[in-house]
Short mmCIF file of C-alpha atoms and ligand atoms in Angstrom, two decimals:
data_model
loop_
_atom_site.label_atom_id
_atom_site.label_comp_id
_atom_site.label_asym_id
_atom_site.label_seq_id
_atom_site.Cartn_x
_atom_site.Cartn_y
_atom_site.Cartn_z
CA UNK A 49 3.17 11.22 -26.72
CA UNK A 50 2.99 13.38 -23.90
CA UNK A 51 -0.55 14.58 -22.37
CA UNK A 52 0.24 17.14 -19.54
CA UNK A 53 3.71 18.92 -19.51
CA UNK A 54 4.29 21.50 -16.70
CA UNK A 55 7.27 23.51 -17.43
CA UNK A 56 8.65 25.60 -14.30
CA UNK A 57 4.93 26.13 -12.86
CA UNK A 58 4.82 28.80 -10.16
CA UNK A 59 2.14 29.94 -8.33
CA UNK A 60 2.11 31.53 -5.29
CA UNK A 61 -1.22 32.80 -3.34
CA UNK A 62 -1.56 36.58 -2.20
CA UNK A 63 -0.64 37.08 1.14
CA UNK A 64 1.58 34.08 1.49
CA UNK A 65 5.36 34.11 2.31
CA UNK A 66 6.06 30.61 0.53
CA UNK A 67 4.73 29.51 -3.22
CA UNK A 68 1.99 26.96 -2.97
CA UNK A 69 3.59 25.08 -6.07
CA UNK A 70 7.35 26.21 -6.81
CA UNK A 71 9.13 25.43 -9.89
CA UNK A 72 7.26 22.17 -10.79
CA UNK A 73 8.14 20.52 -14.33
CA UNK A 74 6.35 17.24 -14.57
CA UNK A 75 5.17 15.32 -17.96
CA UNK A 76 2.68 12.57 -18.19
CA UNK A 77 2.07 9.80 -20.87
CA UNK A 78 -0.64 9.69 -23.00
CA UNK A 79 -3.10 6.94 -20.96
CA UNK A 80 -0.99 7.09 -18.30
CA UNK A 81 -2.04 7.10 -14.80
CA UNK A 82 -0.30 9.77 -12.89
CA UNK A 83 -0.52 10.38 -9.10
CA UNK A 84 0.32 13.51 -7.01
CA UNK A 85 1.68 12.30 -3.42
CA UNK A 86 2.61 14.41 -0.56
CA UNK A 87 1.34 15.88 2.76
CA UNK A 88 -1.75 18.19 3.48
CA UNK A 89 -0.78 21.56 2.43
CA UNK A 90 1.84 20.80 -0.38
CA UNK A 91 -0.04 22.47 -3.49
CA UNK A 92 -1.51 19.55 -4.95
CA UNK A 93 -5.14 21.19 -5.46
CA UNK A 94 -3.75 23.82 -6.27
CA UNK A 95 -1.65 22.44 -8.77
CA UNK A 96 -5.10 20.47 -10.43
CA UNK A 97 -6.81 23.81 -10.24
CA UNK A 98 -3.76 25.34 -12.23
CA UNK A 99 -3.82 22.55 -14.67
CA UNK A 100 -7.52 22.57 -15.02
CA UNK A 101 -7.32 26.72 -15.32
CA UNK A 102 -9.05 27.66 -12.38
CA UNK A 103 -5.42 29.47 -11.31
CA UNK A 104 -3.50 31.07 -12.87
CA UNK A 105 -0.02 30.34 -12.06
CA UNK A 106 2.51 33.31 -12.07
CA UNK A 107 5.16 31.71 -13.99
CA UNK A 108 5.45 28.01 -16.10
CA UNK A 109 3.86 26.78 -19.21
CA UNK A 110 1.03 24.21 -18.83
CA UNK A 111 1.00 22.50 -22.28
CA UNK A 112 -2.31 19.95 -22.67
CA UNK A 113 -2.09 17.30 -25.78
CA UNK A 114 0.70 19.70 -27.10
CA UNK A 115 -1.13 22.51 -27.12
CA UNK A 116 0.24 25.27 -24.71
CA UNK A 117 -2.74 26.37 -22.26
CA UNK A 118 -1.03 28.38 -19.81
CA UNK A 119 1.95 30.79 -20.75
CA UNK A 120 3.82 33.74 -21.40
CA UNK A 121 0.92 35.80 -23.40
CA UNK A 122 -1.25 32.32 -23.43
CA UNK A 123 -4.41 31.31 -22.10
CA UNK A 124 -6.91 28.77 -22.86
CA UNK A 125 -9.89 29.40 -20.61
CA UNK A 126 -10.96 26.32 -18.28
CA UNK A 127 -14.09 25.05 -20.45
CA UNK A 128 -12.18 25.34 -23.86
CA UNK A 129 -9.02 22.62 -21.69
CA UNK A 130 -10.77 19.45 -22.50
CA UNK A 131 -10.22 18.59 -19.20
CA UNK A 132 -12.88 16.22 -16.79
CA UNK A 133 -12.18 17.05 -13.26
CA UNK A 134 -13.79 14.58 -10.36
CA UNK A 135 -13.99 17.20 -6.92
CA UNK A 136 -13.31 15.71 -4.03
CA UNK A 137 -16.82 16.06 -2.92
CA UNK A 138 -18.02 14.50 -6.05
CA UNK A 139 -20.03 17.50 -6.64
CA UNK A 140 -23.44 16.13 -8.20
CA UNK A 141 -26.38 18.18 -8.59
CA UNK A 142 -28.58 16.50 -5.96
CA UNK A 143 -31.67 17.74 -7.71
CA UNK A 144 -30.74 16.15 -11.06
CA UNK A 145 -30.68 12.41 -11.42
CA UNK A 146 -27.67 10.23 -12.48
CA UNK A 147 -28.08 10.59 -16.07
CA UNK A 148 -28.99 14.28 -16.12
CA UNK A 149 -25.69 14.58 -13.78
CA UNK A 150 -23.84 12.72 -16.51
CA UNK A 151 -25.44 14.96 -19.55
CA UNK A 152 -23.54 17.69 -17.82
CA UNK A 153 -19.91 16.27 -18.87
CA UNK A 154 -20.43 16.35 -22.55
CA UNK A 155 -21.54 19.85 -24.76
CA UNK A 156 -23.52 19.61 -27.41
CA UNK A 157 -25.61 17.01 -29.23
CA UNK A 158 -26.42 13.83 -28.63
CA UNK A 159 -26.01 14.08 -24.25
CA UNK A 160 -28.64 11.64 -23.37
CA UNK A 161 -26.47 9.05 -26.23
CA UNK A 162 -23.11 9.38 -24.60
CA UNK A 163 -24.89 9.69 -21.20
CA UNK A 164 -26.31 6.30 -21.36
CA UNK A 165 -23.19 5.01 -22.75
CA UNK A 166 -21.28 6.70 -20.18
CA UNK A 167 -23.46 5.12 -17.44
CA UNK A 168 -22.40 1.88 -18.84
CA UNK A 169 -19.29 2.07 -18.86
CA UNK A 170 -18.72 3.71 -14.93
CA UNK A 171 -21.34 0.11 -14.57
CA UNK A 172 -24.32 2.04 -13.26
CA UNK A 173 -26.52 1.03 -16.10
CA UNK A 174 -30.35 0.98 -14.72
CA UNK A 175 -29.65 3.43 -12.18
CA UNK A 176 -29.85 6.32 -14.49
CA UNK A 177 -33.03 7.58 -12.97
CA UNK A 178 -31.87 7.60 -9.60
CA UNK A 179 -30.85 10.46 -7.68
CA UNK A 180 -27.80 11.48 -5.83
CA UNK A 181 -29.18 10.56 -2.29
CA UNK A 182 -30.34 7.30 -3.51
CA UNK A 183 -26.99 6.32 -3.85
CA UNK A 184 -23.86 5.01 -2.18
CA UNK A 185 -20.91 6.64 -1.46
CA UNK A 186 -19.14 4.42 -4.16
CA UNK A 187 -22.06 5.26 -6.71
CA UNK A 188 -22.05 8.79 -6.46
CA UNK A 189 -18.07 8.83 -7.03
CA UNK A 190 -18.87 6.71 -10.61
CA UNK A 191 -21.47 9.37 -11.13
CA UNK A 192 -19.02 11.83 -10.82
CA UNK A 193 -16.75 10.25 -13.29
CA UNK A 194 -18.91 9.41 -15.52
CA UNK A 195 -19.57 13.43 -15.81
CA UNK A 196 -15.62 13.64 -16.51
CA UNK A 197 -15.17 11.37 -18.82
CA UNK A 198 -18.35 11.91 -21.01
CA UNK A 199 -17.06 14.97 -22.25
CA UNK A 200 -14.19 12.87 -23.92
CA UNK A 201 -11.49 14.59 -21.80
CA UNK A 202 -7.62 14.89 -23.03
CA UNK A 203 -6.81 14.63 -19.14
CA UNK A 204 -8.99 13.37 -16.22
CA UNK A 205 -8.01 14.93 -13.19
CA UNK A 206 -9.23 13.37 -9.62
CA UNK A 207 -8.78 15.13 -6.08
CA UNK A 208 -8.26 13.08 -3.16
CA UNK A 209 -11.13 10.80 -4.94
CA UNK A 210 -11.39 7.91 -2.37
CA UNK A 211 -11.02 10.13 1.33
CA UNK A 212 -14.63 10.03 1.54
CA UNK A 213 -14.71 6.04 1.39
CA UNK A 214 -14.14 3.74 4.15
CA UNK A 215 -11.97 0.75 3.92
CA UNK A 216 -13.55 -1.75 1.67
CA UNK A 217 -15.51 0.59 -0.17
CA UNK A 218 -12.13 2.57 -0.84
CA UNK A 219 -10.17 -0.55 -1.92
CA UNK A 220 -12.82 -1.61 -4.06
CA UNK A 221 -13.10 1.85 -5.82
CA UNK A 222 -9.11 1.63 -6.24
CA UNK A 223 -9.66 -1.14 -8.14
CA UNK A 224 -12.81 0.11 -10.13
CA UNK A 225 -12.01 3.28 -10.84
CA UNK A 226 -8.44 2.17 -12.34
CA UNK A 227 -10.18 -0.34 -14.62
CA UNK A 228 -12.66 2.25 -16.19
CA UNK A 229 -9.54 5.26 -16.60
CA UNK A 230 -8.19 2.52 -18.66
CA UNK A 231 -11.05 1.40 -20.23
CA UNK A 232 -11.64 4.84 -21.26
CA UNK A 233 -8.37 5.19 -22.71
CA UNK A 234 -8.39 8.25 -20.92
CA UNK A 235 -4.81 10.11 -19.28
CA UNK A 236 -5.64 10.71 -15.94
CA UNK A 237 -3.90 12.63 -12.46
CA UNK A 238 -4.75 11.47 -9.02
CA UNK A 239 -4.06 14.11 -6.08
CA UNK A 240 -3.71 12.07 -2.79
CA UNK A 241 -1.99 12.42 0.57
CA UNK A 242 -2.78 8.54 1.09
CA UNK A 243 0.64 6.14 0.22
CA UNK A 244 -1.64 3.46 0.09
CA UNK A 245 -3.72 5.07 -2.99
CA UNK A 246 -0.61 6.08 -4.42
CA UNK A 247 0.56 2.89 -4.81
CA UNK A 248 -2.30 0.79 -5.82
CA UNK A 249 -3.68 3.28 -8.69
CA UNK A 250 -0.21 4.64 -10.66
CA UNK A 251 1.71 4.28 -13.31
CA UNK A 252 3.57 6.94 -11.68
CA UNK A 253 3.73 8.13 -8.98
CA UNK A 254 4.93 12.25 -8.16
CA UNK A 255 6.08 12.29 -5.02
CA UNK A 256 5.43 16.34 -3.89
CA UNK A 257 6.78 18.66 -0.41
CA UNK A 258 6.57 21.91 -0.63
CA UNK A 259 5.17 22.75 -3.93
CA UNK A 260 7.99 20.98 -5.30
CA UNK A 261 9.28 17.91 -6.73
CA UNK A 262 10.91 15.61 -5.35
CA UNK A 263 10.67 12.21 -6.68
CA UNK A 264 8.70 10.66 -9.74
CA UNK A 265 8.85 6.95 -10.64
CA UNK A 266 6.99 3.98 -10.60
CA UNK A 267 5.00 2.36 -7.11
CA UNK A 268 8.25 0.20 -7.08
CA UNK A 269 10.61 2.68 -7.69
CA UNK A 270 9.53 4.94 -5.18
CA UNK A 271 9.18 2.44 -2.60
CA UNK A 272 12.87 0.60 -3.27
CA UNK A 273 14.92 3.67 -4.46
CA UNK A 274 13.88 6.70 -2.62
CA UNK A 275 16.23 9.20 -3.89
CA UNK A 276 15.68 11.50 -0.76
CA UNK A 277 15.33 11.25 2.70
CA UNK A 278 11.88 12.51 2.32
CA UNK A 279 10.58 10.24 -0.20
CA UNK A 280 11.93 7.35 2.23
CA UNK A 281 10.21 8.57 5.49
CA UNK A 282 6.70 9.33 3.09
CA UNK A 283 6.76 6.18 1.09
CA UNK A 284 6.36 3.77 3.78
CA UNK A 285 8.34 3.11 6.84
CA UNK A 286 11.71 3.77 6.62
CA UNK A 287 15.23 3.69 8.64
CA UNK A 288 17.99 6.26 7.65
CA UNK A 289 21.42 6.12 8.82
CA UNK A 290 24.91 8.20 7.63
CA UNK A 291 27.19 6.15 6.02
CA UNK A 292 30.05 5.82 3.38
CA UNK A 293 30.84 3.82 0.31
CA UNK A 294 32.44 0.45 0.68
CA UNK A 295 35.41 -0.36 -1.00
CA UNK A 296 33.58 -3.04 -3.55
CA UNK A 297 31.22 -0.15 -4.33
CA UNK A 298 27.99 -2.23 -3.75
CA UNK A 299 27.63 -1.50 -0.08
CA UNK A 300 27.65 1.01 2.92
CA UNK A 301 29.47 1.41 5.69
CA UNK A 302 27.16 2.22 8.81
CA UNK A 303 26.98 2.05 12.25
CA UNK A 304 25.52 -1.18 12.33
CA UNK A 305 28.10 -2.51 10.18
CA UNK A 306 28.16 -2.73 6.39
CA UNK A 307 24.61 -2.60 4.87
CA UNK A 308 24.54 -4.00 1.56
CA UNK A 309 22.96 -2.27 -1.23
CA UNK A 310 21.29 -3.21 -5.07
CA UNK A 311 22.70 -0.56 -6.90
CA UNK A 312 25.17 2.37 -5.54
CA UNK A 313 24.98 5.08 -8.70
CA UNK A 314 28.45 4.45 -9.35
CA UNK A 315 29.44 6.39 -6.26
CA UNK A 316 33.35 6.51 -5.25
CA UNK A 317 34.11 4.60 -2.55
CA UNK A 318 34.44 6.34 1.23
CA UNK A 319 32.03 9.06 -0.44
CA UNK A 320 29.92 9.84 2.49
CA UNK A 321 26.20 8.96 2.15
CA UNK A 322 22.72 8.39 3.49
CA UNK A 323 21.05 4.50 3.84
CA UNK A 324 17.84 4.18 3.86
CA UNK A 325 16.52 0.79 4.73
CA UNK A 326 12.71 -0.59 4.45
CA UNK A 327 11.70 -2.86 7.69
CA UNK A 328 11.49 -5.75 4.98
CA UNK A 329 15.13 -5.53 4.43
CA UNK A 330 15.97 -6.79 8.06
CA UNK A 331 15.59 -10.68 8.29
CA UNK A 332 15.45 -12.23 11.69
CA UNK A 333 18.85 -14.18 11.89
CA UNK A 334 19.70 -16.46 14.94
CA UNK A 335 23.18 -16.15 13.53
CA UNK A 336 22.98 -12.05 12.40
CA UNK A 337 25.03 -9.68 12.97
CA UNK A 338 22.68 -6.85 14.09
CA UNK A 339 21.34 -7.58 17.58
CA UNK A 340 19.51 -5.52 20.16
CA UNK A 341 16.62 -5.10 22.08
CA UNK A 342 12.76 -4.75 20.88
CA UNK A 343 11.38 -1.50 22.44
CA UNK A 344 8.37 -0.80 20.44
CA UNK A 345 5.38 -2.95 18.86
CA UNK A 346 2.30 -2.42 16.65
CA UNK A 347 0.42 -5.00 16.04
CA UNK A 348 -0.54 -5.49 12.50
CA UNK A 349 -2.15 -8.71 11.84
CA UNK A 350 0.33 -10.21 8.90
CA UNK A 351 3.29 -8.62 10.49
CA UNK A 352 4.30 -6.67 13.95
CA UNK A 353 6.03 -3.29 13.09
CA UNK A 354 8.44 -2.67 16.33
CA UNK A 355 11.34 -0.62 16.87
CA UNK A 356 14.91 -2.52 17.38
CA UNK A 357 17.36 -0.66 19.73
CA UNK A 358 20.52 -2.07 18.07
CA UNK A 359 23.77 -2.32 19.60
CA UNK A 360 26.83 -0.86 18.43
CA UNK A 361 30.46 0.02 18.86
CA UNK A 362 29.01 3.61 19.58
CA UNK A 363 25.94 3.81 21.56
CA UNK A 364 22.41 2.11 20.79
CA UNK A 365 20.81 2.98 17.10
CA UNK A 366 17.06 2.95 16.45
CA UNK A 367 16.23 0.55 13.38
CA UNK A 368 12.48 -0.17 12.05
CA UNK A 369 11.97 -3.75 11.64
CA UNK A 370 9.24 -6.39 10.92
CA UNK A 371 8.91 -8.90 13.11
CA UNK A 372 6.26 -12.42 12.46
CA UNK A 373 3.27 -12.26 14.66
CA UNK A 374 4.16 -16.04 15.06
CA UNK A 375 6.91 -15.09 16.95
CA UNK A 376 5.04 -13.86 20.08
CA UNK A 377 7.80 -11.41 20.87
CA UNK A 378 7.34 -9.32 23.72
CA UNK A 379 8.88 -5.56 24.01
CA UNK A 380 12.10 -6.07 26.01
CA UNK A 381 13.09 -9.61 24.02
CA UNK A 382 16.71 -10.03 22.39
CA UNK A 383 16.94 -10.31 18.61
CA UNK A 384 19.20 -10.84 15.74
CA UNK A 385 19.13 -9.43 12.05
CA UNK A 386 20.73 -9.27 9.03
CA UNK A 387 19.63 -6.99 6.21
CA UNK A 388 18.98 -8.06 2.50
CA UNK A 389 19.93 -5.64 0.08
CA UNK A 390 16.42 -5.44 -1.75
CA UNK A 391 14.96 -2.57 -0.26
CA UNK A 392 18.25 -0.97 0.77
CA UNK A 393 18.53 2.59 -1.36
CA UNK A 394 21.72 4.96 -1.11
CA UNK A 395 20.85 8.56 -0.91
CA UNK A 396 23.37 10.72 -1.79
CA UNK A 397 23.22 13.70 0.09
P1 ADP B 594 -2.98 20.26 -0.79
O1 ADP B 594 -4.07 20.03 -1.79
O2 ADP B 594 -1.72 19.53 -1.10
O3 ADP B 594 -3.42 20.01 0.62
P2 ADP B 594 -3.25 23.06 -1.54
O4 ADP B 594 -2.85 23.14 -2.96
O5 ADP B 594 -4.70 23.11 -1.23
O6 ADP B 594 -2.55 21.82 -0.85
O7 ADP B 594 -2.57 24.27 -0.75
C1 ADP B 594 -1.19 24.56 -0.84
C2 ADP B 594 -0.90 25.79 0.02
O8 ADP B 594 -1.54 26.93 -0.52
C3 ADP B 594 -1.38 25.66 1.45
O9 ADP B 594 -0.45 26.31 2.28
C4 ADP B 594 -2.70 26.40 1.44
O10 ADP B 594 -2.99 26.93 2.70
C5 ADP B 594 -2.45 27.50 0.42
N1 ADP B 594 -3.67 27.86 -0.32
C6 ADP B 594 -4.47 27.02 -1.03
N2 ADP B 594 -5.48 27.69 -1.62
C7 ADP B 594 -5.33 28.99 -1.26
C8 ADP B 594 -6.06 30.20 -1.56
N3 ADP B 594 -7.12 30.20 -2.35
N4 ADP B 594 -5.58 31.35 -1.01
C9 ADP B 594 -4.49 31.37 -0.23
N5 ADP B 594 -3.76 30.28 0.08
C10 ADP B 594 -4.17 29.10 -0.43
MG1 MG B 595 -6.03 19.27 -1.51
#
C-alpha cells in the first residue's frame, strides 16, 4: 500500500526564474522509511511543506493514505493531513514541559494517556516534567517526535533532523530515531543534504537536484548503480570517465583500458557511454594494469583517499582511489591498480 504519492508536483515561488520543485512524482511504502537527498537549495523543504500543506504547489496531486490532499479543485487543509512534522529546530514550546510539549501532537481526549505513552516509547519516561532547556540536544529532538507521532500520523515527516547534532550524538540519534519510526509503525520522510544520513536511516533513498528527480533506490543501489553522473559525484566519491561497450557486453572500454562492469543494461556493444567507478573498485595490484603517480592524500584513519594521476596511451587521467594507511605512501610514489567490477556502474548518457 502506498502512503505518500506525488504525481507531477510543481511549485514554483513568486519572483523566481526556476521552480523550487519541478515535476516530482515519487511514492512511498506504507512503513517505509523514505529519504530526500540533494544539495542546499534543491526544494526539499519546500517539498515537506507542500506535502504537509503549508504550500500550495501550482500543479501535481499529493495523494496521503489514498486520499488525494492536494489537486485539481482539491484541498485538505494542513491540520485535517494526519501528518507529524519534526522542524528542523525541533520547535518545542520552551515554556511548556516535555509532556505538555507532547500533549500538543494528539487532539482530543485522553492527551496526558497517549502523552505518557508517547514519552515511553521516544524512551524519555521520567523526564516528563522537565523542560526544554533542561535537556540535551538529543532529548529535545525525541521530544519533538514524540509530538509527531502522538497524534498517530499517516506520514512522519523530518527536516534535516540530525544538523543540529554533533558527531556521536548524531550517529546515535540515526540509530534511535530509526528504531522508534519503526517501532511506531509509522511511514516516515527524511529531508537531508548529509550522504551519510541518507544512507544509514532509508529504505529509500530520493536522490533530488534541482527540484527534480533524479534517482530513487535503496542505500545500496544508489551507492553501486548511480544511474547519472550526478547521483555518482553526490553519493560518495566517485570517478567518471567516457567510454564504450565491449564486445562481451559486460565491460567498458576507457582510457585506462577496459573497466569491467556488474551489469551493462543490455547495452549494444561500441554504444558510447559513461563509467563511473567508486575508489573501492581500484585494488592495489603489484601486477595491475593501471599505474601512475599519487598526487593527492587525505588522511582518513581506516583508509587514505588520494588522487592517482594514471598513465595512458593519451595523456595522464585523474582516478579517485583508496589507498591502506598501512601503506605509508607518500604523494609523488608509483602505484599499480586494477579495478573490480563491484562498484563499477555504466551510465548511459
Ligand atoms: P532545500 O530545503 O533543499 O535547501 P528549499 O526547498 O528550502 O531547499 O528551497 C528551494 C528553492 O526555493 C531555493 O532556491 C530557495 O531559495 C527557494 N525558496 C524557498 N522558500 C522560498 C520562499 N518562501 N520564497 C521564495 N523562494 C523560496
Ligand atoms: Mg531545507
Amino acid at each position: 500500500m502506498i502512503a505518500i504519492e506525488l504525481i507531477k508536483v510543481k511549485k514554483k515561488y513568486p519572483g523566481c526564474s526556476v521552480p523550487a520543485v519541478d515535476n516530482l512524482s515519487l511514492a512511498v511504502e506504507k512503513g517505509e522509511i523514505m529519504t530526500i537527498l540533494g544539495p542546499s537549495g534543491c526544494g526539499k523543504t519546500t517539498t515537506l511543506r507542500l506535502i504537509a500543506g503549508f504550500e500550495r504547489p501550482d500543479g501535481g496531486t499529493i495523494a496521503l493514505a489514498g486520499r488525494t490532499v492536494t489537486g485539481p479543485g482539491q484541498w485538505v487543509p494542513p491540520e485535517k493531513r494526519k501528518v507529524g512534522m519534526v522542524f528542523q529546530d525541533y520547535a518545542l514550546f520552551p515554556h511548556l514541559s516535555v509532556e505538555e510539549n507532547i500533549a500538543l501532537g494528539p487532539p482530543g481526549e485522553n492527551r496526558k494517556e497517549k502523552a505518557d505513552e508517547m514519552a515511553a516509547l521516544v524512551n524519555l519516561a521520567g523526564l516528563e516534567k522537565r523542560y526544554p532547556h533542561e535537556l540535551s540536544g538529543g532529548q529535545q529532538q525525541r521530544v519533538a517526535l514524540g509530538r509527531a507521532l502522538a497524534g498517530n500520523p499517516v506520514v512522519v515527516l523530518l527536516d534535516e533532523p540530525f544538523s543540529n547534532l554533533d558527531t556521536d550524538l548524531r550517529n546515535h540519534m540515526r540509530r534511535e530515531v530509526t528504531k522508534i519510526i519503526k517501532a511506531a509503525g509509522t511511514t516516515a520522510v527524511f529531508v537531508t543534504h548529509d550522504l551519510k544520513d541518507a544512507l544509514a536511516v532509508s529504505d529509500r533513498v530520493a536522490v533530488i537536484r534541482d527540484g527534480r528527480l533524479e534517482q530513487v533506490g535503496t542505500p545500496v543501489d544508489i551507492y553501486r548503480h548511480p544511474e547519472t553522473e550526478f547521483v555518482a559525484a553526490f553519493v560518495g566519491k566517485s570517478t567518471i570517465l567516457e567510454g564504450e561497450i565491449g564486445p562481451d557486453h559486460c565491460s567498458v572500454k576507457t582510457a585506462i583500458g577496459m573497466i569491467p562492469c556488474g551489469h551493462t543494461h543490455n547495452l549494444p556493444a561500441g554504444r558510447p557511454v559513461k563509467v563511473s567507478i567508486r575508489p573501492d573498485s581500484f585494488e592495489q595490484d603489484t601486477e595491475g594494469d593501471i599505474r601512475g603517480i599519487i598526487r593527492e592524500t587525505t588522511y582518513g584513519g581506516n583508509e587514505i583517499e588520494a588522487l592517482l594521476e594514471a598513465h595512458t596511451g593519451n595523456g595522464p587521467v585523474n582516478l579517485q582511489v583508496h589507498i591502506h594507511p598501512e601503506e605509508n605512501v607518500r604523494e609523488g610514489t608509483e602505484l599499480r591498480f586494477h579495478v573490480l567490477p563491484e562498484f563499477v556502474a555504466v551510465i548511459d548518457s
